[in-house]
CSV table of C-alpha atoms and ligand atoms in Angstrom, one decimal:
chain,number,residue,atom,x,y,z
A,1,UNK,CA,-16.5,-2.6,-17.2
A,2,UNK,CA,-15.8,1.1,-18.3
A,3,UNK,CA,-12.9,2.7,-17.4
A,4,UNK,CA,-12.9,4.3,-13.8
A,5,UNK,CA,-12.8,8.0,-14.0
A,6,UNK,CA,-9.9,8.1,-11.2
A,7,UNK,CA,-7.7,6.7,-14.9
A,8,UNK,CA,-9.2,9.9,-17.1
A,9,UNK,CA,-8.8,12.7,-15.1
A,10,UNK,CA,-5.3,12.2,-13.9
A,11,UNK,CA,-6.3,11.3,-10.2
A,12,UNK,CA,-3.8,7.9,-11.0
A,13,UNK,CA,-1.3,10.6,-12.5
A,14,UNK,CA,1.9,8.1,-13.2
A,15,UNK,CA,2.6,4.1,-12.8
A,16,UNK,CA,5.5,1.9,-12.8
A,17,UNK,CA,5.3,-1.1,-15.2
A,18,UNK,CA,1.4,-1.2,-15.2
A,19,UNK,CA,0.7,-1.8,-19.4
A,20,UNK,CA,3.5,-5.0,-18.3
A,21,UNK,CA,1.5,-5.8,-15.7
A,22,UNK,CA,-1.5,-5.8,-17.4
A,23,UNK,CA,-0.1,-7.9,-20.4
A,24,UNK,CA,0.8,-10.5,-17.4
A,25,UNK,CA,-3.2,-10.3,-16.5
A,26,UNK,CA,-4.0,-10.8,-20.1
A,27,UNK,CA,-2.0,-13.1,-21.4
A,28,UNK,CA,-1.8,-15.9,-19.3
A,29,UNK,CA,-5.0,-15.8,-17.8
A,30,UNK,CA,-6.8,-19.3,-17.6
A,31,UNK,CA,-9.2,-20.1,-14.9
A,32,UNK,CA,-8.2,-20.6,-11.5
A,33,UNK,CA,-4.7,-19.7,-12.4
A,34,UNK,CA,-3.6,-16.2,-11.2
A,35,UNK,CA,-0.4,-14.0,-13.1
A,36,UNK,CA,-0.9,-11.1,-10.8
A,37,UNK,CA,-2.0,-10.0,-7.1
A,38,UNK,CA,-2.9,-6.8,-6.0
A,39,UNK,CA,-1.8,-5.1,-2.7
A,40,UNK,CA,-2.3,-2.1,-0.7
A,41,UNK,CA,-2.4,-1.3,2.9
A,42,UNK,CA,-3.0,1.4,5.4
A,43,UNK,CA,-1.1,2.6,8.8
A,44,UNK,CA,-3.9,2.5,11.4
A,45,UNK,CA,-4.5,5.7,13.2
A,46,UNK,CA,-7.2,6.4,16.0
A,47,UNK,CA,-9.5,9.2,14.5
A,48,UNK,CA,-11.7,7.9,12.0
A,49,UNK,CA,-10.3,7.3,8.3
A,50,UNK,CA,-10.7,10.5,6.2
A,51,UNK,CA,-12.0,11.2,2.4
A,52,UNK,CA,-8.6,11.7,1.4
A,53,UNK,CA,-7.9,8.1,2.3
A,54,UNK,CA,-10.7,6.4,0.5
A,55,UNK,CA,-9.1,7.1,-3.0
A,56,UNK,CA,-6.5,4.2,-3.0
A,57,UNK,CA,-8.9,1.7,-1.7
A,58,UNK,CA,-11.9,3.1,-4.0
A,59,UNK,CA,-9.4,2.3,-7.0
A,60,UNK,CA,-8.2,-0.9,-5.7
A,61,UNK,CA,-11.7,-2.1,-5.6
A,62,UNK,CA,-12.7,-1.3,-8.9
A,63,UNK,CA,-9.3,-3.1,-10.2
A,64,UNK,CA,-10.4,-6.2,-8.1
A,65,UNK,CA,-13.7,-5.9,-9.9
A,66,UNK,CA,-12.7,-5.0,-13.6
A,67,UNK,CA,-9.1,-7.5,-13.1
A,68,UNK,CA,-10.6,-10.4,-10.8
A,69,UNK,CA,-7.3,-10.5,-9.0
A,70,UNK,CA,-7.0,-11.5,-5.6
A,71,UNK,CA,-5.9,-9.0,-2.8
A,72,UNK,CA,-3.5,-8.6,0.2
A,73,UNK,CA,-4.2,-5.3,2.5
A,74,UNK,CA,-0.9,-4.8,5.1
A,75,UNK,CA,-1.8,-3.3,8.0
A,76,UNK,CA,1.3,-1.9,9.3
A,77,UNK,CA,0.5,-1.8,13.4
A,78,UNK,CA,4.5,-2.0,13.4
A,79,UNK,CA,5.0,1.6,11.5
A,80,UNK,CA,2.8,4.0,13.5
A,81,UNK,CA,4.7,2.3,16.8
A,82,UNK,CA,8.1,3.2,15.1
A,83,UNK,CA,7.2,6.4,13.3
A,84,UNK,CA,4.7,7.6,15.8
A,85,UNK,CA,4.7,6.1,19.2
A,86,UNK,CA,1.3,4.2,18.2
A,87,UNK,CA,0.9,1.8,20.6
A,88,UNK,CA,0.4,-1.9,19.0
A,89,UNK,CA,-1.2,-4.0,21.9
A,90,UNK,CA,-3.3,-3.6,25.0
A,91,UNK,CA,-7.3,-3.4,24.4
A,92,UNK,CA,-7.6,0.5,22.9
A,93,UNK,CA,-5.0,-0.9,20.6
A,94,UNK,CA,-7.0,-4.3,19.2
A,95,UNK,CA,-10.0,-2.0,19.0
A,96,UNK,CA,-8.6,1.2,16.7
A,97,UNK,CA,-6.8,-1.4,14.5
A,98,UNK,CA,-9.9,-3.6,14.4
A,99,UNK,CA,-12.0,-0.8,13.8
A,100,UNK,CA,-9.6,0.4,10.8
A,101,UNK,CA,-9.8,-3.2,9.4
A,102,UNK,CA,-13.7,-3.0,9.6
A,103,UNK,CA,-13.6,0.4,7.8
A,104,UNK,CA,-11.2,-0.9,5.0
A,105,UNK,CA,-13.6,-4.6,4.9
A,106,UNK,CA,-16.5,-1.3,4.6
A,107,UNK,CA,-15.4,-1.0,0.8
A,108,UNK,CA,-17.0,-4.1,-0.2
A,109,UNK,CA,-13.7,-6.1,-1.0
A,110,UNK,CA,-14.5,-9.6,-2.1
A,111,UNK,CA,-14.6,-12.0,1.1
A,112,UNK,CA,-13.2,-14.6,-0.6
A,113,UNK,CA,-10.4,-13.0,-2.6
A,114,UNK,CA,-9.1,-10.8,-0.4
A,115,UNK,CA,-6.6,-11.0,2.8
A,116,UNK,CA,-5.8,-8.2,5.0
A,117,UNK,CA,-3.0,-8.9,7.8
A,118,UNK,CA,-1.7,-7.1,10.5
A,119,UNK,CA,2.3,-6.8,10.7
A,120,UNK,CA,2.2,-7.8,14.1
A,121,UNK,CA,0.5,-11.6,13.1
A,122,UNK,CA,1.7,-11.8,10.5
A,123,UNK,CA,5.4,-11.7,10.7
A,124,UNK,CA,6.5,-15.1,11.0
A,125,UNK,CA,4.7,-16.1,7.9
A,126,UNK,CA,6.6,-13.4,5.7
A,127,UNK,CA,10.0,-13.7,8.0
A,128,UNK,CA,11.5,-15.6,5.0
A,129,UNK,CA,11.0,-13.0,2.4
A,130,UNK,CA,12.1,-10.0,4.5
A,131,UNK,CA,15.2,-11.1,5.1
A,132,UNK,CA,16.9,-11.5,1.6
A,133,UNK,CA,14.9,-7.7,1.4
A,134,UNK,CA,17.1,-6.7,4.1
A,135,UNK,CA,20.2,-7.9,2.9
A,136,UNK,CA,19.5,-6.1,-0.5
A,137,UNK,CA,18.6,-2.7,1.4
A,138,UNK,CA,21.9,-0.6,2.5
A,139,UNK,CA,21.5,1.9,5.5
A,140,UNK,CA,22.3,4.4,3.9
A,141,UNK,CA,20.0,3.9,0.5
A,142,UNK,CA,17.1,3.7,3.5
A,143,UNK,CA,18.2,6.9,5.3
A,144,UNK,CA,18.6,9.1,2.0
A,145,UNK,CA,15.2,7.6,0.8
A,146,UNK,CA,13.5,8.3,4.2
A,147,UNK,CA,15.5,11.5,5.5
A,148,UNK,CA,16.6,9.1,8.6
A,149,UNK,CA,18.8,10.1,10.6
A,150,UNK,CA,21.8,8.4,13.2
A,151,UNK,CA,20.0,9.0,15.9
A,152,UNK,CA,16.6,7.8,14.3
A,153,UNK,CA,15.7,4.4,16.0
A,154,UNK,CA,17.0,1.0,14.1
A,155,UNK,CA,13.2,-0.1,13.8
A,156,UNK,CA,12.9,3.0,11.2
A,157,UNK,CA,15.7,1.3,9.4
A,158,UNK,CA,14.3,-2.3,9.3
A,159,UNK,CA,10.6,-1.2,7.9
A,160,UNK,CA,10.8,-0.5,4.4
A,161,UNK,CA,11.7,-4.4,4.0
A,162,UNK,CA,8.6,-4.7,5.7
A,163,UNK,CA,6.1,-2.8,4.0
A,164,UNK,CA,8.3,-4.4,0.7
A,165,UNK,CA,7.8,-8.0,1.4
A,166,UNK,CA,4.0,-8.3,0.3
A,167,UNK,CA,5.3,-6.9,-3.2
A,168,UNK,CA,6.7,-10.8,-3.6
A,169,UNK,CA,4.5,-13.8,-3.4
A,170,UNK,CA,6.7,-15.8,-1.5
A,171,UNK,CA,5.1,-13.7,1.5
A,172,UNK,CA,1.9,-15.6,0.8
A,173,UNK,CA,3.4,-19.4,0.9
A,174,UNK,CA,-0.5,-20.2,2.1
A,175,UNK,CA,-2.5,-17.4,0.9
A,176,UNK,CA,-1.4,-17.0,-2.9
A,177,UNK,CA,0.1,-21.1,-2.8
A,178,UNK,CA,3.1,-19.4,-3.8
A,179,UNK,CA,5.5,-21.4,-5.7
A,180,UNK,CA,8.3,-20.1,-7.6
A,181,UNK,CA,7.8,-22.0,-10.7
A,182,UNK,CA,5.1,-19.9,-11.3
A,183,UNK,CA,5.8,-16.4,-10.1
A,184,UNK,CA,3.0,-13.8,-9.7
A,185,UNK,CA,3.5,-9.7,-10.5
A,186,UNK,CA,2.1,-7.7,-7.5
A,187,UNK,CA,0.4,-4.6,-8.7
A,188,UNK,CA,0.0,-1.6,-6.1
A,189,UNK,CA,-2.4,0.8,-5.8
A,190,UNK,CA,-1.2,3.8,-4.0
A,191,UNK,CA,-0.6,7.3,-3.1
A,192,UNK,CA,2.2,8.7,-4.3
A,193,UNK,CA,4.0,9.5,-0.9
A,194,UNK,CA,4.4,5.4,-0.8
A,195,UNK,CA,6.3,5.5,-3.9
A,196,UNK,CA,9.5,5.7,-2.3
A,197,UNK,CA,9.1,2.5,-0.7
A,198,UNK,CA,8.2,0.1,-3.8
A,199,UNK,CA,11.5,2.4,-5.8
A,200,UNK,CA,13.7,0.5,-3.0
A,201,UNK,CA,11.7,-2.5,-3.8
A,202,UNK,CA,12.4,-2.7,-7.2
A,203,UNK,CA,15.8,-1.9,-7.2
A,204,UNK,CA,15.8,-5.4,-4.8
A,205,UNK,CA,14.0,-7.2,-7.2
A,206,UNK,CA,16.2,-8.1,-9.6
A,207,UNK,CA,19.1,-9.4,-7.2
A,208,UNK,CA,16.4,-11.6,-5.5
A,209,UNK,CA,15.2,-12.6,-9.0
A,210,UNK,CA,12.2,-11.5,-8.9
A,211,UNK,CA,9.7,-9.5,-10.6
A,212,UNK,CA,9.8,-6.3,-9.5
A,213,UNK,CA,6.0,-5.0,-8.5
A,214,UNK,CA,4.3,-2.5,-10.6
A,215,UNK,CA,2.3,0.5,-9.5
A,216,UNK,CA,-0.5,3.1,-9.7
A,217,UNK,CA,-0.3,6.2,-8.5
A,218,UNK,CA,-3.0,8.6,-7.1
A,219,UNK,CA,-2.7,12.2,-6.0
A,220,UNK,CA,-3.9,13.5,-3.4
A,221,UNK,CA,-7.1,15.2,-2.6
A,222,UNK,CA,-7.0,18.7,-1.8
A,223,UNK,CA,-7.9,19.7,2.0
A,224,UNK,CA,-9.9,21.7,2.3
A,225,UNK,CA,-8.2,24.8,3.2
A,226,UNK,CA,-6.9,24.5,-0.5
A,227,UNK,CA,-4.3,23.0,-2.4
A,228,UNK,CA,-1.1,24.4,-0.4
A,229,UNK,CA,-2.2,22.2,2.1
A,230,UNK,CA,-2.3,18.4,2.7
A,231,UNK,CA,-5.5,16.8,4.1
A,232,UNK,CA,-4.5,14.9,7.2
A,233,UNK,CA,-6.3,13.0,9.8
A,234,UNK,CA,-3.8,14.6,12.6
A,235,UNK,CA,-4.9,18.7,12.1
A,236,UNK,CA,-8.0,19.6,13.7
A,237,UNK,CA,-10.9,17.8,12.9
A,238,UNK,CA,-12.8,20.5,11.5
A,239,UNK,CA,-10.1,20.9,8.9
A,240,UNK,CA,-11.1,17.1,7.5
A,241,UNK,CA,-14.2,15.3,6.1
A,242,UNK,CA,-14.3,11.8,7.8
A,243,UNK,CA,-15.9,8.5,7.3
A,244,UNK,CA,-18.0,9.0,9.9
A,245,UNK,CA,-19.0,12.6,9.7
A,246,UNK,CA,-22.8,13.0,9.3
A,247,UNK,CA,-24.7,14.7,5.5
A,248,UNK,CA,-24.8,17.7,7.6
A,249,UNK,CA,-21.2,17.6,8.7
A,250,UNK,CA,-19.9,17.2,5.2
A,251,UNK,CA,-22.3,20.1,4.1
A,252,UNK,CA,-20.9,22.8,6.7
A,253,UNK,CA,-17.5,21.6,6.4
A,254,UNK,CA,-17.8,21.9,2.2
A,255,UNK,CA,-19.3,25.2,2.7
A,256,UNK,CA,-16.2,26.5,4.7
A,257,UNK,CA,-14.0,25.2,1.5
A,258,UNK,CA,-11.5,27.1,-0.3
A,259,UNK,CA,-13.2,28.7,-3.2
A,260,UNK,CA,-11.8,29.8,-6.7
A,261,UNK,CA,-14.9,31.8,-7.1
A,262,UNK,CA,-14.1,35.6,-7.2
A,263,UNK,CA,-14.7,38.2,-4.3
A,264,UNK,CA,-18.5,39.1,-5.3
A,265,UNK,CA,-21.6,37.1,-7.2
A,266,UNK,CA,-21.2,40.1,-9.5
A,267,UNK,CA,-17.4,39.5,-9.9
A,268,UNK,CA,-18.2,35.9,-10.3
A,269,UNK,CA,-20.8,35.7,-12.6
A,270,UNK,CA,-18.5,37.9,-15.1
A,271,UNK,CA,-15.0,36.8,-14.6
A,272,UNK,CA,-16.0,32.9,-14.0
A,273,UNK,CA,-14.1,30.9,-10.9
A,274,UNK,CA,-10.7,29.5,-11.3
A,275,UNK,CA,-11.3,25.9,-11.2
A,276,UNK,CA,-7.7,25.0,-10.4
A,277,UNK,CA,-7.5,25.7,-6.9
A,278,UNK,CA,-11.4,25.6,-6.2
A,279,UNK,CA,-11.3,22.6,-3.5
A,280,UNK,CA,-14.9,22.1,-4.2
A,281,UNK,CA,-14.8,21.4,-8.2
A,282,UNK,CA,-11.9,19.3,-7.4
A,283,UNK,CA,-14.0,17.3,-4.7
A,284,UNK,CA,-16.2,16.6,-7.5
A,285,UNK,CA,-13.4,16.0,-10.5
A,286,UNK,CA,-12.3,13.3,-7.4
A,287,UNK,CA,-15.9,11.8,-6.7
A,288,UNK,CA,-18.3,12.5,-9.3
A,289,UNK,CA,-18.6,9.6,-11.8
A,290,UNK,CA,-20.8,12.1,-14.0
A,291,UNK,CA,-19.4,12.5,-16.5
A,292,UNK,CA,-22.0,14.9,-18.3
A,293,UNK,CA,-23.1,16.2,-14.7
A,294,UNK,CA,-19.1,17.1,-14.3
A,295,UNK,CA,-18.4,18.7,-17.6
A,296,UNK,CA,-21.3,20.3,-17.1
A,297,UNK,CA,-20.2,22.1,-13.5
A,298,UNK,CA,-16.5,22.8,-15.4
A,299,UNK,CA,-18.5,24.5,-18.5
A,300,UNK,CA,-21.0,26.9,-16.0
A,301,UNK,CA,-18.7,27.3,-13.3
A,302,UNK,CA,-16.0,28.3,-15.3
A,303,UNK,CA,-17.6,31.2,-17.4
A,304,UNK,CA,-19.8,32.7,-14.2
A,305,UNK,CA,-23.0,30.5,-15.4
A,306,UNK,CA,-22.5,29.1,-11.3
A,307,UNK,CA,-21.5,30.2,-8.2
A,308,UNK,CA,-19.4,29.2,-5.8
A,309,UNK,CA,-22.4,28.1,-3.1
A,310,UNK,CA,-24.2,26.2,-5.7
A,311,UNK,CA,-20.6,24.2,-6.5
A,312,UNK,CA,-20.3,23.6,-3.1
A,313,UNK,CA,-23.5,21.9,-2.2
A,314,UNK,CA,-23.4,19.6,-5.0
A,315,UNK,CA,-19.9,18.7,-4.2
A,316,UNK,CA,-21.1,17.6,-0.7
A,317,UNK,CA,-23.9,15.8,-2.0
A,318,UNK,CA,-21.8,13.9,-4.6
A,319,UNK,CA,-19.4,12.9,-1.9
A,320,UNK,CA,-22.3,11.4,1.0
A,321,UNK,CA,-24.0,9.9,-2.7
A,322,UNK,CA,-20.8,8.1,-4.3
A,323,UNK,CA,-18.7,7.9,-1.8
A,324,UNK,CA,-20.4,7.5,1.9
A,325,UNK,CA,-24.3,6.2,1.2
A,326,UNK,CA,-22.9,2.4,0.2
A,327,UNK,CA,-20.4,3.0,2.7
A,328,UNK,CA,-21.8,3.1,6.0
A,329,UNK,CA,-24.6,0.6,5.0
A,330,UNK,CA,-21.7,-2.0,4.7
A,331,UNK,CA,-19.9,-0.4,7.8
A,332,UNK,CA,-22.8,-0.8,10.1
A,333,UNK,CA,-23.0,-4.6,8.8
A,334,UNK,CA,-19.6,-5.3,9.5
A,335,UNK,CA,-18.9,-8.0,12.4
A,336,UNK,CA,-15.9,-9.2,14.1
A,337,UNK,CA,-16.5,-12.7,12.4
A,338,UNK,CA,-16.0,-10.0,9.3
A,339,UNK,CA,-12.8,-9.3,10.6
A,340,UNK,CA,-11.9,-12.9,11.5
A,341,UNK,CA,-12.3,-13.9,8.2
A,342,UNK,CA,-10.1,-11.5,6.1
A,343,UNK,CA,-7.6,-11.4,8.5
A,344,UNK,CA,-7.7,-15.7,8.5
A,345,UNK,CA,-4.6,-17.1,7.0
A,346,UNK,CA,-6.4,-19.5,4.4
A,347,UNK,CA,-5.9,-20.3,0.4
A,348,UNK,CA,-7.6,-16.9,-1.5
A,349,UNK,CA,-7.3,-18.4,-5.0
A,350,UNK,CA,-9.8,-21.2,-4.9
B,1,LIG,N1,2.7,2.9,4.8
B,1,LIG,C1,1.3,3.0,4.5
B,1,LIG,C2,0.7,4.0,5.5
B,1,LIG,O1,1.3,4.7,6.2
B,1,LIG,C3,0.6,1.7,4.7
B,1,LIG,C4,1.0,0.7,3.7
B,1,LIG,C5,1.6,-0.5,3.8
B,1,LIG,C6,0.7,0.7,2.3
B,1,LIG,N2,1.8,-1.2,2.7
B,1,LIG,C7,1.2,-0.5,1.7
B,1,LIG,C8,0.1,1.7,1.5
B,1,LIG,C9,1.1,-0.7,0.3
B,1,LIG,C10,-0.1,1.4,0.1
B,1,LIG,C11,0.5,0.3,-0.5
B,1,LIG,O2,-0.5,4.2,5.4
């Protein structure tokens, strides 16, 4: 499989232990024997699941793909009710959360290889392997990691040995057959802001004896207001491309982008755009797997050969073509027996 764009154009900018990690995939790889795991996850939030979203989970497919590992997916019902008053039961609750979990299954994850599990569930099972977690985490390494404060509530305090445990195997006594003759290196795909959690994780690691996970990190995308900004699902809607918008949606809301392109066609067509902080190249240095197409577009752009419009109407159609077409086909396939499925708590290796 050739090597996913994400790795050559710095959108996975820095890892921890990933060339060890990959040396575990490698070198004691025999068939139905697993070295490694991945595992993500994803807070679920009511508003659809936005494009700057996708990027983890678009990577962590193609490493299930090009790696044949199996997955775990936490979704961490728990955080948005301690971070953000989420509630985490009663019916609107099962629906946004299954909802999300249908919208991650959307990716085309491997049925068979792959578990997603909602804190909530799932607690009991990994109970065993949060506690030595907690022991190993101090207050006061959580509240100078986090910015916590006193008056933040203890939940807060308890969480980062939950979003830690899934980095061990022992969470997965049934899932991965965990046993600790023959321990497995978790590998996480995320964005960086998650960082913070596996750096408390890995300190842990070696006082549990284990090996500590290794990681991937992505950037993020650019919203579209430009690069000062963060994309997020809570500003206005307008401000965001969803999952769910429509071709025409993502074409107005493109159009409305922060351009690099300067003042006038005239202006533009001499001086060239700065492609830096043009949130339209950068949609398409993000989501176009052309590699001629895209160093075409940098080459044109760059020196006035294109304008600004032009840039921005391909960078829509690159994101409903890679990103969204696939996408909703699966979504609008997706069942509740779908979600019963991942969410099962069954062996994923055989
Ligand atoms: N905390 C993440 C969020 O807010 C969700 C999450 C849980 C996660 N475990 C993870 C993300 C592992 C990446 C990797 O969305």
């Amino acid at each position: 499989m050739p090597i996913h764009h994400f790795f050559t154009r710095g959108v996975v900018f820095s890892h921890r232990d990933f060339v060890k990690s990959l040396d575990d995939v490698e070198r004691h790889f025999e068939p139905g024997h697993y070295t490694a795991y991945l595992y993500t996850g994803r807070g679920p939030s009511s508003g659809s699941m936005h494009i700057g979203h996708v990027i983890p989970f678009l990577l962590t497919k193609y490493l299930q793909d090009a790696l044949g590992l199996p997955l775990v997916i936490q979704i961490t019902d728990d955080e948005k009710f301690l971070f953000r008053d989420v509630p985490f039961e009663g019916q609107k609750a099962e629906e946004v959360i299954s909802n999300n979990i249908k919208d991650i299954i959307a990716f085309g994850f491997n049925p068979r290889t792959t578990f997603i599990f909602r804190n909530t569930d799932y607690m009991g099972e990994m109970y065993k392997t949060i506690l030595p977690l907690q022991r190993c985490m101090t207050g006061s390494s959580v509240k100078n990691t986090f910015g916590l404060t006193d008056s933040d509530n203890i939940g807060k305090f308890a969480f980062p040995a939950t979003q830690a445990a899934p980095c061990f195997s022992s969470a997965f006594a049934r899932v991965l057959n965990h046993s600790k003759e023959r321990p497995m290196r978790c590998i996480i795909p995320c964005a960086i802001d998650q960082d913070p959690f596996f750096v408390l994780t890995r300190s842990a690691a070696p006082r549990m004896k284990r090996l500590p996970p290794a990681l991937l990190h992505t950037k993020f995308l650019p919203a579209l207001k430009g690069l000062t900004h963060k994309m997020s699902s809570s500003a206005e809607q307008n401000g965001v491309i969803t999952l769910h918008d429509t071709d025409r949606q993502v074409q107005k809301k493109l159009r409305k982008a922060f351009s690099g392109g300067s003042g006038t066609l005239e202006e533009m067509r001499t001086s060239g755009a700065n492609l830096d902080v043009d949130v339209a190249f950068q949609f398409l240095r993000f989501f176009c797997p052309d590699e001629a197409l895209f160093a075409h577009v940098a080459q044109a752009y760059g020196t006035g050969g294109m304008n600004s419009g032009e840039v921005k109407d391909l960078a829509a159609e690159t994101v409903i073509k890679y990103v969204m077409t696939e996408w909703r086909a699966r979504r609008e396939k997706v069942t509740d027996e779908d979600v019963e499925h991942f969410t099962s708590i069954r062996n994923i290796l055989i």
